[in-house]
Amino acid sequence: MLATASLGAIGVAQAQSSPTERRQPAATQRPAARSSGNEEIIVTGVGRATSARKANAAYSVLNEDDMSKFTPISADDMLRDMPGVVVESNDGVARNEVFTRGMTIGTGSNTSGYFWTTILEDGLPVIPFKFGGFQDGYFYRADISTSRVESIRGGSSATAVSTSVGATFNYITGPVKPGGSIQARLGLEGDDLHLSWKQIDGQFGWTNKKGDFGLGISGFYRTSNGQVNPGYNLNKGGQVRLRATKEYVSDNGSGMFLLGFKHLDDVNAELTAFQQPTYGYLNTEEIPGFGRDANLYLKGGKQTVPNYFKPGSHSLDPTDGFRYKQDAATFNWNHSTDNGWTFASAVRVQKSTYRGQGFKTDTPVSLTSSAAERERYGLNINNLDRTPGYYEFRDGNGSLVARVANNVNGSQLGTNYRTGAACPRVTATTFQSNSLCVTYNSLPNRDIDVRGGVVTGAAPNANGTYTTATLPVGAASQDLVLRTRVEDTYRASKDIMLNFSVGHETRELAINAGVYFAHSKQLNNSWANGQGLSAWADGQVENLNVTYVTQSGTTYQLTDPGGWGYYGTGMFATVTQEAKITEIAPRAELRWSPNSHWDFNASVKYDHFDAKTNSITYDTRNAAATSLTNGGLDGNPLTVYDNLYSVVTPSKVISAKRSLGVFNYSVALGYNFNPNHKFYIRYTDGKQPAMGIVQRYTTTATLVRPLGPTAYVKGYEMAYTFNMPRVNGAITYFKQNFAVNDYPTAIDTDNVTTYLLPENFNKYFTRGIEAWARVRATRALEWSPSVTFLNGRTKAAYNWLNTGANGLGAADDVLRIDSGGLARSPKWTISNVLSYRLGDVRLNLRHRWMSARRLSTNALDQRTLPKQDNLDASIDYQPRRGTRIIFDVRNVMNKQYISA
């Protein structure tokens, strides 16, 4: 849930030309400004710069004026008012989720948020081959030099980029500007309105007298501790971009060279690591002690983690969050001849890295549960839990905060601190359900009332009730502690991308052909770094120091100095994976306008992929894990935390080599009633390969899976567009059939080999209407409404039963086909942006309303996410030329935002 955020911006500019005065690069590289006929030119999804009216595509554009009305928290945040687009931007600067036209399948987490969509940076993908936890939005930051955002939804997007059969978002950098500008942002966040956001943006440009050569630099630096101040910066970092442009005129035409460099180094938190505990979420009621600004971020937790697959160790600090770095060099050349030919080429060489060491939220658990002690610290493996003793929990100051007796083998240690009665005697030689007894507890919230709810996230029955087995007994809702875990990952991709096209255009006919090439070398490393327990209270989430003291007085250290135990477990298994991926994609576009009424468009693309992968998984327990005399990594049997770790699993040393070819196409026919009104219809058939190739082949069983296609979209759209002096927009009806296939496998009769199951594509459809308009009611009043209506369903979700190692193979395989609603897909989304200018002051209001959404595709799960109702406001004051002051208030009404 998001609380009130106030952001202010102060800008100073010198010698800055207006948008209409700027020199425009060649049309194949940058969109021109609106023509005198109020006609938009787009460059995304169309092969070359094209009049939006002739493109027959569902497009949206954000220009500099649109982006100046409000202060976006992230690049994803800028997209939320586009029709048909839903942005779950509650993770902050990065790690967000963006989907279009209700296509929620595959995007259900911040690690796969761009499953159907792609971000382009000046026409080329930010990431050519994404995978889980390595997405477009991780490596793009809009800054002061971003002048335009174009989106294409459906349609020709499928023939533009291999991973954007849903939509493409192209962030376009403005031309080099003579002079400079500086912008400072100060933001107050949270219900307590503490100073949090501090950002400085700047740009400076120089052009020669002739105006055909320019140098530019832009960038930003920002720190923020967020709505909930954890005592350290959740966001810290920035970006620098350098650009050099040279325009020329020759005997056979004109063109431009562009050389660019980008350095991004930004640390961002995963804001959903903080989840406010509440009673319910439809009619939310706060739990005492857990307000909207409760600090539940982990403090401390620093650790030295063994590398396992290479010598040495590495450091882990959960307060450093998630670090995104990208160094990219680009070269563009565009040339237009006097007789209608155009040539365009772009090369991008880059290295992107991601270091994840951020806290991940987990659920509370009672100290009387085996999940809190023996299972979390591995005592059920080395059988230390068969020796009577006490678990002792100490805080960061070394003070004892809780003690739990473990009775077994005839012992009766301790007195129940709640009842004063002796703890139960347990005669069995092994751990029993009544073995644990809390003898002391000074931790906060030990008597919290969970009101008979569940902390396991179990799905309810159709009538909203739960089966008795999922409800905790009284003891399970007392003496709660918070389970803690931390991501420990390093991911990297070294990429080279090349795009070349040649085209020819006459008044009636335009053809364009080209080829896109991409090659990547990717690395995905993750480490199991253990688990912890913490107090569950505002400002007190810090790993506890846990020991086990036997009845005879021997002390076993269960956690390391950072509070982490059982190194063989963690957020992820220990894995090292590599991949080399190559894509070659020839394509062609055609536009034919035989007269002033008809426009025909067609685009085709063939994608060929080659991939080599190697994966090594460490998830086998070390040989001596079950022995209490095992000294583990440090040789000391009494330091239990590193006595149980993982070694290489021989059957999970997997190499694969795969190839795939897919064919995409889109065709459209439009009829112009007159220059201002038009109707068009478009059909698209698009497929995309597996996302996460580097992670795809991890076991022998997965080797039978092909590289794809793992998803497709087939559908059509019909639209009425209008473009008049005071109002322009579009009303689009669409219907899309889409499917996802992860190629599940089953085990054959020998209980070893695997085979692919025959029906795998889970099928869905969405249909609806998206409408948008730009209305200039008067010279001072502007209105930009957009409405999206969606009605989608799960047509057939395949669930195979009896596919395990039962010796029967395919003979007993049973297919269950489920159908129902789509999860997280709103039926209605309505957005309105209103701007009114009075002299030097402009008032901007933005209202967004989204209807309730199903939480799950499970037909028995009738839970819904509450509707969203959000109002933002800003005041823009320009007291003199070159100076602007913006006061921006997000979520004016301070309403809750609850996402999935």
mmCIF file with all atom_site columns, C-alpha atoms in Angstrom, residues 650-763:
data_model
loop_
_atom_site.group_PDB
_atom_site.id
_atom_site.type_symbol
_atom_site.label_atom_id
_atom_site.label_alt_id
_atom_site.label_comp_id
_atom_site.label_asym_id
_atom_site.label_entity_id
_atom_site.label_seq_id
_atom_site.pdbx_PDB_ins_code
_atom_site.Cartn_x
_atom_site.Cartn_y
_atom_site.Cartn_z
_atom_site.occupancy
_atom_site.B_iso_or_equiv
_atom_site.pdbx_formal_charge
_atom_site.auth_seq_id
_atom_site.auth_comp_id
_atom_site.auth_asym_id
_atom_site.auth_atom_id
_atom_site.pdbx_PDB_model_num
ATOM 1   C CA . PRO A 1 650 ? 26.010  -34.823 -10.377 1.00 0.00 ? 650 PRO A CA 1
ATOM 2   C CA . SER A 1 651 ? 22.681  -35.341 -12.152 1.00 0.00 ? 651 SER A CA 1
ATOM 3   C CA . LYS A 1 652 ? 22.214  -31.575 -12.295 1.00 0.00 ? 652 LYS A CA 1
ATOM 4   C CA . VAL A 1 653 ? 25.325  -30.724 -14.285 1.00 0.00 ? 653 VAL A CA 1
ATOM 5   C CA . ILE A 1 654 ? 23.432  -30.033 -17.464 1.00 0.00 ? 654 ILE A CA 1
ATOM 6   C CA . SER A 1 655 ? 24.484  -28.698 -20.868 1.00 0.00 ? 655 SER A CA 1
ATOM 7   C CA . ALA A 1 656 ? 22.101  -28.053 -23.730 1.00 0.00 ? 656 ALA A CA 1
ATOM 8   C CA . LYS A 1 657 ? 22.210  -26.783 -27.292 1.00 0.00 ? 657 LYS A CA 1
ATOM 9   C CA . ARG A 1 658 ? 18.972  -25.700 -28.911 1.00 0.00 ? 658 ARG A CA 1
ATOM 10  C CA . SER A 1 659 ? 17.672  -23.824 -31.956 1.00 0.00 ? 659 SER A CA 1
ATOM 11  C CA . LEU A 1 660 ? 14.303  -22.318 -32.768 1.00 0.00 ? 660 LEU A CA 1
ATOM 12  C CA . GLY A 1 661 ? 12.682  -20.451 -35.622 1.00 0.00 ? 661 GLY A CA 1
ATOM 13  C CA . VAL A 1 662 ? 9.396   -18.549 -35.406 1.00 0.00 ? 662 VAL A CA 1
ATOM 14  C CA . PHE A 1 663 ? 7.463   -16.548 -37.993 1.00 0.00 ? 663 PHE A CA 1
ATOM 15  C CA . ASN A 1 664 ? 5.440   -13.444 -37.072 1.00 0.00 ? 664 ASN A CA 1
ATOM 16  C CA . TYR A 1 665 ? 3.228   -11.302 -39.221 1.00 0.00 ? 665 TYR A CA 1
ATOM 17  C CA . SER A 1 666 ? 0.696   -8.494  -39.003 1.00 0.00 ? 666 SER A CA 1
ATOM 18  C CA . VAL A 1 667 ? -1.579  -7.014  -41.676 1.00 0.00 ? 667 VAL A CA 1
ATOM 19  C CA . ALA A 1 668 ? -3.904  -4.025  -41.596 1.00 0.00 ? 668 ALA A CA 1
ATOM 20  C CA . LEU A 1 669 ? -6.341  -2.237  -43.866 1.00 0.00 ? 669 LEU A CA 1
ATOM 21  C CA . GLY A 1 670 ? -7.529  1.300   -43.217 1.00 0.00 ? 670 GLY A CA 1
ATOM 22  C CA . TYR A 1 671 ? -10.122 3.545   -44.801 1.00 0.00 ? 671 TYR A CA 1
ATOM 23  C CA . ASN A 1 672 ? -9.910  7.343   -44.501 1.00 0.00 ? 672 ASN A CA 1
ATOM 24  C CA . PHE A 1 673 ? -13.344 8.912   -44.584 1.00 0.00 ? 673 PHE A CA 1
ATOM 25  C CA . ASN A 1 674 ? -11.540 12.232  -44.843 1.00 0.00 ? 674 ASN A CA 1
ATOM 26  C CA . PRO A 1 675 ? -8.224  13.603  -43.522 1.00 0.00 ? 675 PRO A CA 1
ATOM 27  C CA . ASN A 1 676 ? -9.652  13.754  -39.996 1.00 0.00 ? 676 ASN A CA 1
ATOM 28  C CA . HIS A 1 677 ? -11.542 10.482  -39.584 1.00 0.00 ? 677 HIS A CA 1
ATOM 29  C CA . LYS A 1 678 ? -10.479 6.923   -40.243 1.00 0.00 ? 678 LYS A CA 1
ATOM 30  C CA . PHE A 1 679 ? -11.339 3.279   -39.610 1.00 0.00 ? 679 PHE A CA 1
ATOM 31  C CA . TYR A 1 680 ? -8.883  0.387   -39.719 1.00 0.00 ? 680 TYR A CA 1
ATOM 32  C CA . ILE A 1 681 ? -8.739  -3.319  -38.956 1.00 0.00 ? 681 ILE A CA 1
ATOM 33  C CA . ARG A 1 682 ? -5.581  -5.292  -38.158 1.00 0.00 ? 682 ARG A CA 1
ATOM 34  C CA . TYR A 1 683 ? -4.756  -8.966  -37.630 1.00 0.00 ? 683 TYR A CA 1
ATOM 35  C CA . THR A 1 684 ? -1.621  -10.226 -35.870 1.00 0.00 ? 684 THR A CA 1
ATOM 36  C CA . ASP A 1 685 ? 0.023   -13.593 -35.325 1.00 0.00 ? 685 ASP A CA 1
ATOM 37  C CA . GLY A 1 686 ? 3.051   -13.360 -33.052 1.00 0.00 ? 686 GLY A CA 1
ATOM 38  C CA . LYS A 1 687 ? 5.178   -15.907 -31.191 1.00 0.00 ? 687 LYS A CA 1
ATOM 39  C CA . GLN A 1 688 ? 8.032   -15.533 -28.786 1.00 0.00 ? 688 GLN A CA 1
ATOM 40  C CA . PRO A 1 689 ? 10.757  -17.901 -27.553 1.00 0.00 ? 689 PRO A CA 1
ATOM 41  C CA . ALA A 1 690 ? 11.329  -19.004 -24.004 1.00 0.00 ? 690 ALA A CA 1
ATOM 42  C CA . MET A 1 691 ? 12.046  -16.178 -21.611 1.00 0.00 ? 691 MET A CA 1
ATOM 43  C CA . GLY A 1 692 ? 14.866  -17.241 -19.335 1.00 0.00 ? 692 GLY A CA 1
ATOM 44  C CA . ILE A 1 693 ? 16.933  -19.382 -21.686 1.00 0.00 ? 693 ILE A CA 1
ATOM 45  C CA . VAL A 1 694 ? 19.873  -19.293 -19.280 1.00 0.00 ? 694 VAL A CA 1
ATOM 46  C CA . GLN A 1 695 ? 17.625  -20.826 -16.587 1.00 0.00 ? 695 GLN A CA 1
ATOM 47  C CA . ARG A 1 696 ? 15.722  -23.248 -18.804 1.00 0.00 ? 696 ARG A CA 1
ATOM 48  C CA . TYR A 1 697 ? 17.753  -26.460 -18.725 1.00 0.00 ? 697 TYR A CA 1
ATOM 49  C CA . THR A 1 698 ? 18.621  -27.413 -15.136 1.00 0.00 ? 698 THR A CA 1
ATOM 50  C CA . THR A 1 699 ? 17.843  -31.151 -14.871 1.00 0.00 ? 699 THR A CA 1
ATOM 51  C CA . THR A 1 700 ? 17.878  -34.189 -17.125 1.00 0.00 ? 700 THR A CA 1
ATOM 52  C CA . ALA A 1 701 ? 14.084  -34.022 -17.194 1.00 0.00 ? 701 ALA A CA 1
ATOM 53  C CA . THR A 1 702 ? 14.117  -30.534 -18.725 1.00 0.00 ? 702 THR A CA 1
ATOM 54  C CA . LEU A 1 703 ? 16.319  -31.616 -21.638 1.00 0.00 ? 703 LEU A CA 1
ATOM 55  C CA . VAL A 1 704 ? 13.283  -32.906 -23.540 1.00 0.00 ? 704 VAL A CA 1
ATOM 56  C CA . ARG A 1 705 ? 11.836  -29.385 -23.649 1.00 0.00 ? 705 ARG A CA 1
ATOM 57  C CA . PRO A 1 706 ? 12.303  -27.350 -26.823 1.00 0.00 ? 706 PRO A CA 1
ATOM 58  C CA . LEU A 1 707 ? 13.391  -23.726 -26.825 1.00 0.00 ? 707 LEU A CA 1
ATOM 59  C CA . GLY A 1 708 ? 9.871   -22.708 -27.658 1.00 0.00 ? 708 GLY A CA 1
ATOM 60  C CA . PRO A 1 709 ? 7.765   -21.072 -28.751 1.00 0.00 ? 709 PRO A CA 1
ATOM 61  C CA . THR A 1 710 ? 6.544   -20.671 -25.186 1.00 0.00 ? 710 THR A CA 1
ATOM 62  C CA . ALA A 1 711 ? 3.945   -17.998 -25.895 1.00 0.00 ? 711 ALA A CA 1
ATOM 63  C CA . TYR A 1 712 ? 1.854   -16.692 -28.743 1.00 0.00 ? 712 TYR A CA 1
ATOM 64  C CA . VAL A 1 713 ? -0.728  -14.026 -29.466 1.00 0.00 ? 713 VAL A CA 1
ATOM 65  C CA . LYS A 1 714 ? -3.277  -14.205 -32.260 1.00 0.00 ? 714 LYS A CA 1
ATOM 66  C CA . GLY A 1 715 ? -5.876  -11.534 -32.562 1.00 0.00 ? 715 GLY A CA 1
ATOM 67  C CA . TYR A 1 716 ? -7.386  -8.591  -34.312 1.00 0.00 ? 716 TYR A CA 1
ATOM 68  C CA . GLU A 1 717 ? -8.295  -5.020  -33.549 1.00 0.00 ? 717 GLU A CA 1
ATOM 69  C CA . MET A 1 718 ? -10.696 -2.558  -35.155 1.00 0.00 ? 718 MET A CA 1
ATOM 70  C CA . ALA A 1 719 ? -10.337 1.136   -34.547 1.00 0.00 ? 719 ALA A CA 1
ATOM 71  C CA . TYR A 1 720 ? -11.901 4.481   -35.304 1.00 0.00 ? 720 TYR A CA 1
ATOM 72  C CA . THR A 1 721 ? -9.387  7.334   -35.143 1.00 0.00 ? 721 THR A CA 1
ATOM 73  C CA . PHE A 1 722 ? -10.038 11.060  -35.278 1.00 0.00 ? 722 PHE A CA 1
ATOM 74  C CA . ASN A 1 723 ? -7.684  13.990  -35.597 1.00 0.00 ? 723 ASN A CA 1
ATOM 75  C CA . MET A 1 724 ? -9.109  17.502  -35.503 1.00 0.00 ? 724 MET A CA 1
ATOM 76  C CA . PRO A 1 725 ? -7.610  20.830  -34.464 1.00 0.00 ? 725 PRO A CA 1
ATOM 77  C CA . ARG A 1 726 ? -8.912  20.707  -30.895 1.00 0.00 ? 726 ARG A CA 1
ATOM 78  C CA . VAL A 1 727 ? -9.362  16.994  -30.289 1.00 0.00 ? 727 VAL A CA 1
ATOM 79  C CA . ASN A 1 728 ? -7.728  13.792  -31.458 1.00 0.00 ? 728 ASN A CA 1
ATOM 80  C CA . GLY A 1 729 ? -7.829  10.206  -30.279 1.00 0.00 ? 729 GLY A CA 1
ATOM 81  C CA . ALA A 1 730 ? -8.960  6.675   -31.005 1.00 0.00 ? 730 ALA A CA 1
ATOM 82  C CA . ILE A 1 731 ? -11.512 4.042   -30.010 1.00 0.00 ? 731 ILE A CA 1
ATOM 83  C CA . THR A 1 732 ? -10.208 0.502   -30.475 1.00 0.00 ? 732 THR A CA 1
ATOM 84  C CA . TYR A 1 733 ? -11.963 -2.833  -30.114 1.00 0.00 ? 733 TYR A CA 1
ATOM 85  C CA . PHE A 1 734 ? -9.642  -5.803  -29.734 1.00 0.00 ? 734 PHE A CA 1
ATOM 86  C CA . LYS A 1 735 ? -9.822  -9.537  -29.238 1.00 0.00 ? 735 LYS A CA 1
ATOM 87  C CA . GLN A 1 736 ? -6.697  -11.540 -28.508 1.00 0.00 ? 736 GLN A CA 1
ATOM 88  C CA . ASN A 1 737 ? -6.170  -15.241 -28.059 1.00 0.00 ? 737 ASN A CA 1
ATOM 89  C CA . PHE A 1 738 ? -2.947  -15.856 -26.227 1.00 0.00 ? 738 PHE A CA 1
ATOM 90  C CA . ALA A 1 739 ? -1.289  -18.907 -24.768 1.00 0.00 ? 739 ALA A CA 1
ATOM 91  C CA . VAL A 1 740 ? 1.620   -19.896 -22.565 1.00 0.00 ? 740 VAL A CA 1
ATOM 92  C CA . ASN A 1 741 ? 3.447   -23.216 -22.696 1.00 0.00 ? 741 ASN A CA 1
ATOM 93  C CA . ASP A 1 742 ? 6.241   -24.206 -20.350 1.00 0.00 ? 742 ASP A CA 1
ATOM 94  C CA . TYR A 1 743 ? 6.362   -27.748 -21.801 1.00 0.00 ? 743 TYR A CA 1
ATOM 95  C CA . PRO A 1 744 ? 5.720   -29.862 -18.686 1.00 0.00 ? 744 PRO A CA 1
ATOM 96  C CA . THR A 1 745 ? 7.187   -33.351 -18.528 1.00 0.00 ? 745 THR A CA 1
ATOM 97  C CA . ALA A 1 746 ? 6.244   -36.709 -17.010 1.00 0.00 ? 746 ALA A CA 1
ATOM 98  C CA . ILE A 1 747 ? 8.266   -39.703 -15.859 1.00 0.00 ? 747 ILE A CA 1
ATOM 99  C CA . ASP A 1 748 ? 8.202   -42.853 -17.978 1.00 0.00 ? 748 ASP A CA 1
ATOM 100 C CA . THR A 1 749 ? 7.727   -46.488 -16.938 1.00 0.00 ? 749 THR A CA 1
ATOM 101 C CA . ASP A 1 750 ? 11.395  -46.905 -15.988 1.00 0.00 ? 750 ASP A CA 1
ATOM 102 C CA . ASN A 1 751 ? 10.927  -44.180 -13.344 1.00 0.00 ? 751 ASN A CA 1
ATOM 103 C CA . VAL A 1 752 ? 13.961  -42.368 -14.800 1.00 0.00 ? 752 VAL A CA 1
ATOM 104 C CA . THR A 1 753 ? 13.468  -41.018 -18.312 1.00 0.00 ? 753 THR A CA 1
ATOM 105 C CA . THR A 1 754 ? 11.047  -38.197 -19.064 1.00 0.00 ? 754 THR A CA 1
ATOM 106 C CA . TYR A 1 755 ? 8.727   -37.369 -21.908 1.00 0.00 ? 755 TYR A CA 1
ATOM 107 C CA . LEU A 1 756 ? 6.786   -34.285 -22.979 1.00 0.00 ? 756 LEU A CA 1
ATOM 108 C CA . LEU A 1 757 ? 3.096   -34.235 -22.247 1.00 0.00 ? 757 LEU A CA 1
ATOM 109 C CA . PRO A 1 758 ? 1.001   -33.868 -25.420 1.00 0.00 ? 758 PRO A CA 1
ATOM 110 C CA . GLU A 1 759 ? -1.268  -30.885 -24.612 1.00 0.00 ? 759 GLU A CA 1
ATOM 111 C CA . ASN A 1 760 ? 0.645   -28.012 -23.093 1.00 0.00 ? 760 ASN A CA 1
ATOM 112 C CA . PHE A 1 761 ? -0.499  -24.625 -24.327 1.00 0.00 ? 761 PHE A CA 1
ATOM 113 C CA . ASN A 1 762 ? -2.650  -23.002 -21.648 1.00 0.00 ? 762 ASN A CA 1
ATOM 114 C CA . LYS A 1 763 ? -5.086  -20.878 -23.626 1.00 0.00 ? 763 LYS A CA 1
#
